[in-house]
Amino acid sequence: MGYSVTPKTIKTDWDLLVSEWRAEAASNTQQACDEALMECDRAIAELWRLYEASKQKRVVKRAKVRTALVDINTFGNPVVSKPLDAPVPLESETSSVTEEPVGDVRILAEIRKWEERRDKLLGLDKVQVDITSGGKEFKGFSSVLPVVPDIDEIVRRIDEERERKLLEEDE
C-alpha cells in the first residue's frame, strides 16, 4: 500500500470518528428535543384554547314529554277499553337555560401533564430551590438563624430584669 499504520494513526483516526459521531448525536438529540418542545407548546396552546371555550356561556335546550301507556283512536283520543301497548305522548314542554360553566378541570389536568413533560425536556424538573437554609448545609434550625453577637449576655440581662420585676411585684 505504501504507508504504514501505527497505533498512533489508529488512535488519531478513532478519536476523529468518535468526535464526529458525538457531534452528530448531539445535533440529532438537540433537534429531537426542539421538536418535542414545539409539540408541547402546540398542545398546551390548544388545550388553553379548549379550556377557555369550555368556560363560555351556552344555551341548553331541554324538552320534557309526558307519556302514557294507552292506545289512541283515530281522533287522537286515548282508548281506554283496549289493552296498553305503547307509550303515547300526552303533552310536551320545552325550555332553554343559559349555563355559565366554570371550565373543564380535566383540561387543566392535561395542561399540567404537558407542562411537566416540557419541564423534563428543559431539565427544569431537576432544579430544587432550598428556601430553608439559604444554600448552607442544614444542620438543624440553629444553622439557619442569624448569628447575634453576645447573645448569652443579652439573655442573661433579660433574665435578670424578669427576676427583678417579679421581686417588685411580690413586695
Short mmCIF file of C-alpha atoms in Angstrom, two decimals:
data_model
loop_
_atom_site.label_atom_id
_atom_site.label_comp_id
_atom_site.label_asym_id
_atom_site.label_seq_id
_atom_site.Cartn_x
_atom_site.Cartn_y
_atom_site.Cartn_z
CA MET A 1 0.00 0.00 0.00
CA GLY A 2 2.94 2.30 0.50
CA TYR A 3 2.22 3.58 4.02
CA SER A 4 2.43 2.12 7.48
CA VAL A 5 -0.34 2.00 10.08
CA THR A 6 0.80 2.65 13.60
CA PRO A 7 -1.18 2.53 16.84
CA LYS A 8 -0.92 6.33 16.95
CA THR A 9 -2.58 6.59 13.49
CA ILE A 10 -5.37 4.26 14.60
CA LYS A 11 -5.89 6.27 17.80
CA THR A 12 -5.99 9.57 15.90
CA ASP A 13 -8.46 8.21 13.35
CA TRP A 14 -10.57 6.67 16.11
CA ASP A 15 -10.67 9.95 18.08
CA LEU A 16 -11.69 11.85 14.93
CA LEU A 17 -14.54 9.40 14.21
CA VAL A 18 -15.75 9.46 17.82
CA SER A 19 -15.82 13.28 17.90
CA GLU A 20 -17.79 13.33 14.61
CA TRP A 21 -20.25 10.75 15.95
CA ARG A 22 -20.70 12.70 19.18
CA ALA A 23 -21.30 15.96 17.31
CA GLU A 24 -23.86 14.27 15.06
CA ALA A 25 -25.58 12.58 18.03
CA ALA A 26 -25.70 15.88 19.95
CA SER A 27 -27.17 17.62 16.90
CA ASN A 28 -29.78 14.88 16.44
CA THR A 29 -30.64 14.93 20.16
CA GLN A 30 -31.00 18.72 20.20
CA GLN A 31 -33.19 18.60 17.10
CA ALA A 32 -35.41 15.90 18.63
CA CYS A 33 -35.65 17.90 21.86
CA ASP A 34 -36.60 21.06 19.95
CA GLU A 35 -39.29 19.18 18.03
CA ALA A 36 -40.68 17.71 21.26
CA LEU A 37 -40.72 21.19 22.85
CA MET A 38 -42.63 22.59 19.86
CA GLU A 39 -45.12 19.72 20.17
CA CYS A 40 -45.57 20.53 23.87
CA ASP A 41 -46.08 24.22 23.13
CA ARG A 42 -48.68 23.47 20.43
CA ALA A 43 -50.55 21.04 22.70
CA ILE A 44 -50.54 23.46 25.64
CA ALA A 45 -51.79 26.34 23.45
CA GLU A 46 -54.58 24.18 22.03
CA LEU A 47 -55.56 22.93 25.50
CA TRP A 48 -55.74 26.50 26.82
CA ARG A 49 -57.97 27.41 23.85
CA LEU A 50 -60.23 24.46 24.67
CA TYR A 51 -60.30 25.39 28.35
CA GLU A 52 -61.31 28.98 27.56
CA ALA A 53 -64.01 27.66 25.23
CA SER A 54 -65.29 25.37 28.00
CA LYS A 55 -65.90 28.45 30.17
CA GLN A 56 -68.12 30.18 27.59
CA LYS A 57 -71.85 30.67 28.21
CA ARG A 58 -74.06 28.33 26.26
CA VAL A 59 -77.78 27.87 25.83
CA VAL A 60 -79.04 24.41 26.66
CA LYS A 61 -82.47 23.41 25.37
CA ARG A 62 -84.41 20.92 27.37
CA ALA A 63 -87.55 19.10 26.28
CA LYS A 64 -89.91 17.30 28.58
CA VAL A 65 -92.54 14.93 27.19
CA ARG A 66 -95.19 13.30 29.35
CA THR A 67 -96.38 9.97 28.03
CA ALA A 68 -98.96 7.37 28.92
CA LEU A 69 -99.28 3.67 28.08
CA VAL A 70 -102.62 3.85 26.22
CA ASP A 71 -103.90 3.37 22.68
CA ILE A 72 -105.06 6.39 20.68
CA ASN A 73 -108.13 6.27 18.43
CA THR A 74 -108.41 7.94 15.01
CA PHE A 75 -109.50 11.20 16.60
CA GLY A 76 -106.34 11.34 18.77
CA ASN A 77 -108.14 10.46 21.98
CA PRO A 78 -106.97 7.67 24.29
CA VAL A 79 -108.87 4.37 24.03
CA VAL A 80 -109.47 3.01 27.47
CA SER A 81 -111.09 -0.34 26.63
CA LYS A 82 -108.10 -1.76 24.73
CA PRO A 83 -105.02 -3.21 26.46
CA LEU A 84 -101.99 -0.94 26.89
CA ASP A 85 -99.48 -1.23 24.02
CA ALA A 86 -97.02 1.65 23.75
CA PRO A 87 -96.42 4.98 25.43
CA VAL A 88 -98.31 7.86 23.89
CA PRO A 89 -97.22 11.49 24.28
CA LEU A 90 -99.91 13.45 26.08
CA GLU A 91 -98.15 16.81 26.42
CA SER A 92 -94.69 18.30 25.97
CA GLU A 93 -92.84 21.35 27.18
CA THR A 94 -89.53 22.81 26.14
CA SER A 95 -87.27 25.26 27.88
CA SER A 96 -83.85 26.76 27.38
CA VAL A 97 -81.37 27.63 30.07
CA THR A 98 -78.17 29.65 29.77
CA GLU A 99 -75.36 27.87 31.58
CA GLU A 100 -72.19 29.60 32.72
CA PRO A 101 -69.74 26.74 33.22
CA VAL A 102 -66.62 27.15 35.33
CA GLY A 103 -64.39 25.30 32.90
CA ASP A 104 -63.44 21.69 32.40
CA VAL A 105 -60.90 20.69 35.07
CA ARG A 106 -59.89 17.64 33.03
CA ILE A 107 -58.35 20.04 30.52
CA LEU A 108 -56.36 21.72 33.30
CA ALA A 109 -55.04 18.32 34.39
CA GLU A 110 -53.94 17.60 30.82
CA ILE A 111 -52.24 21.01 30.61
CA ARG A 112 -50.34 20.19 33.79
CA LYS A 113 -49.13 16.89 32.30
CA TRP A 114 -47.87 18.61 29.14
CA GLU A 115 -46.14 21.32 31.19
CA GLU A 116 -44.43 18.65 33.32
CA ARG A 117 -43.21 16.95 30.12
CA ARG A 118 -41.91 20.31 28.86
CA ASP A 119 -40.10 20.92 32.16
CA LYS A 120 -38.45 17.49 31.90
CA LEU A 121 -37.27 18.23 28.37
CA LEU A 122 -35.78 21.52 29.55
CA GLY A 123 -34.25 19.91 32.65
CA LEU A 124 -36.28 22.12 34.98
CA ASP A 125 -37.64 19.15 36.91
CA LYS A 126 -34.20 18.64 38.44
CA VAL A 127 -33.91 22.19 39.80
CA GLN A 128 -34.59 22.35 43.51
CA VAL A 129 -34.72 25.56 45.46
CA ASP A 130 -33.52 25.47 49.04
CA ILE A 131 -35.62 28.04 50.90
CA THR A 132 -34.81 26.90 54.43
CA SER A 133 -31.08 27.40 54.80
CA GLY A 134 -30.11 29.91 52.14
CA GLY A 135 -27.79 27.44 50.43
CA LYS A 136 -26.00 26.40 53.62
CA GLU A 137 -25.96 22.79 54.70
CA PHE A 138 -28.91 22.25 57.02
CA LYS A 139 -27.68 21.14 60.45
CA GLY A 140 -30.77 21.97 62.43
CA PHE A 141 -32.69 25.17 62.90
CA SER A 142 -29.81 26.90 64.64
CA SER A 143 -27.85 26.73 61.38
CA VAL A 144 -30.35 28.98 59.60
CA LEU A 145 -30.84 31.50 62.39
CA PRO A 146 -28.83 34.70 62.20
CA VAL A 147 -25.77 34.94 64.39
CA VAL A 148 -26.25 37.55 67.14
CA PRO A 149 -23.05 38.66 68.84
CA ASP A 150 -23.07 38.44 72.66
CA ILE A 151 -26.40 36.61 72.70
CA ASP A 152 -25.55 34.96 76.02
CA GLU A 153 -25.05 38.37 77.68
CA ILE A 154 -28.33 39.68 76.27
CA VAL A 155 -30.24 36.63 77.50
CA ARG A 156 -28.63 36.96 80.97
CA ARG A 157 -29.72 40.63 81.24
CA ILE A 158 -33.28 39.78 80.14
CA ASP A 159 -33.44 37.04 82.80
CA GLU A 160 -32.15 39.45 85.50
CA GLU A 161 -34.71 42.06 84.51
CA ARG A 162 -37.51 39.49 84.66
CA GLU A 163 -36.37 38.37 88.12
CA ARG A 164 -36.23 41.99 89.34
CA LYS A 165 -39.80 42.69 88.12
CA LEU A 166 -41.09 39.53 89.78
CA LEU A 167 -39.49 40.57 93.09
CA GLU A 168 -41.02 44.06 92.84
CA GLU A 169 -44.49 42.57 92.24
CA ASP A 170 -44.16 40.32 95.29
CA GLU A 171 -43.36 43.30 97.61
#
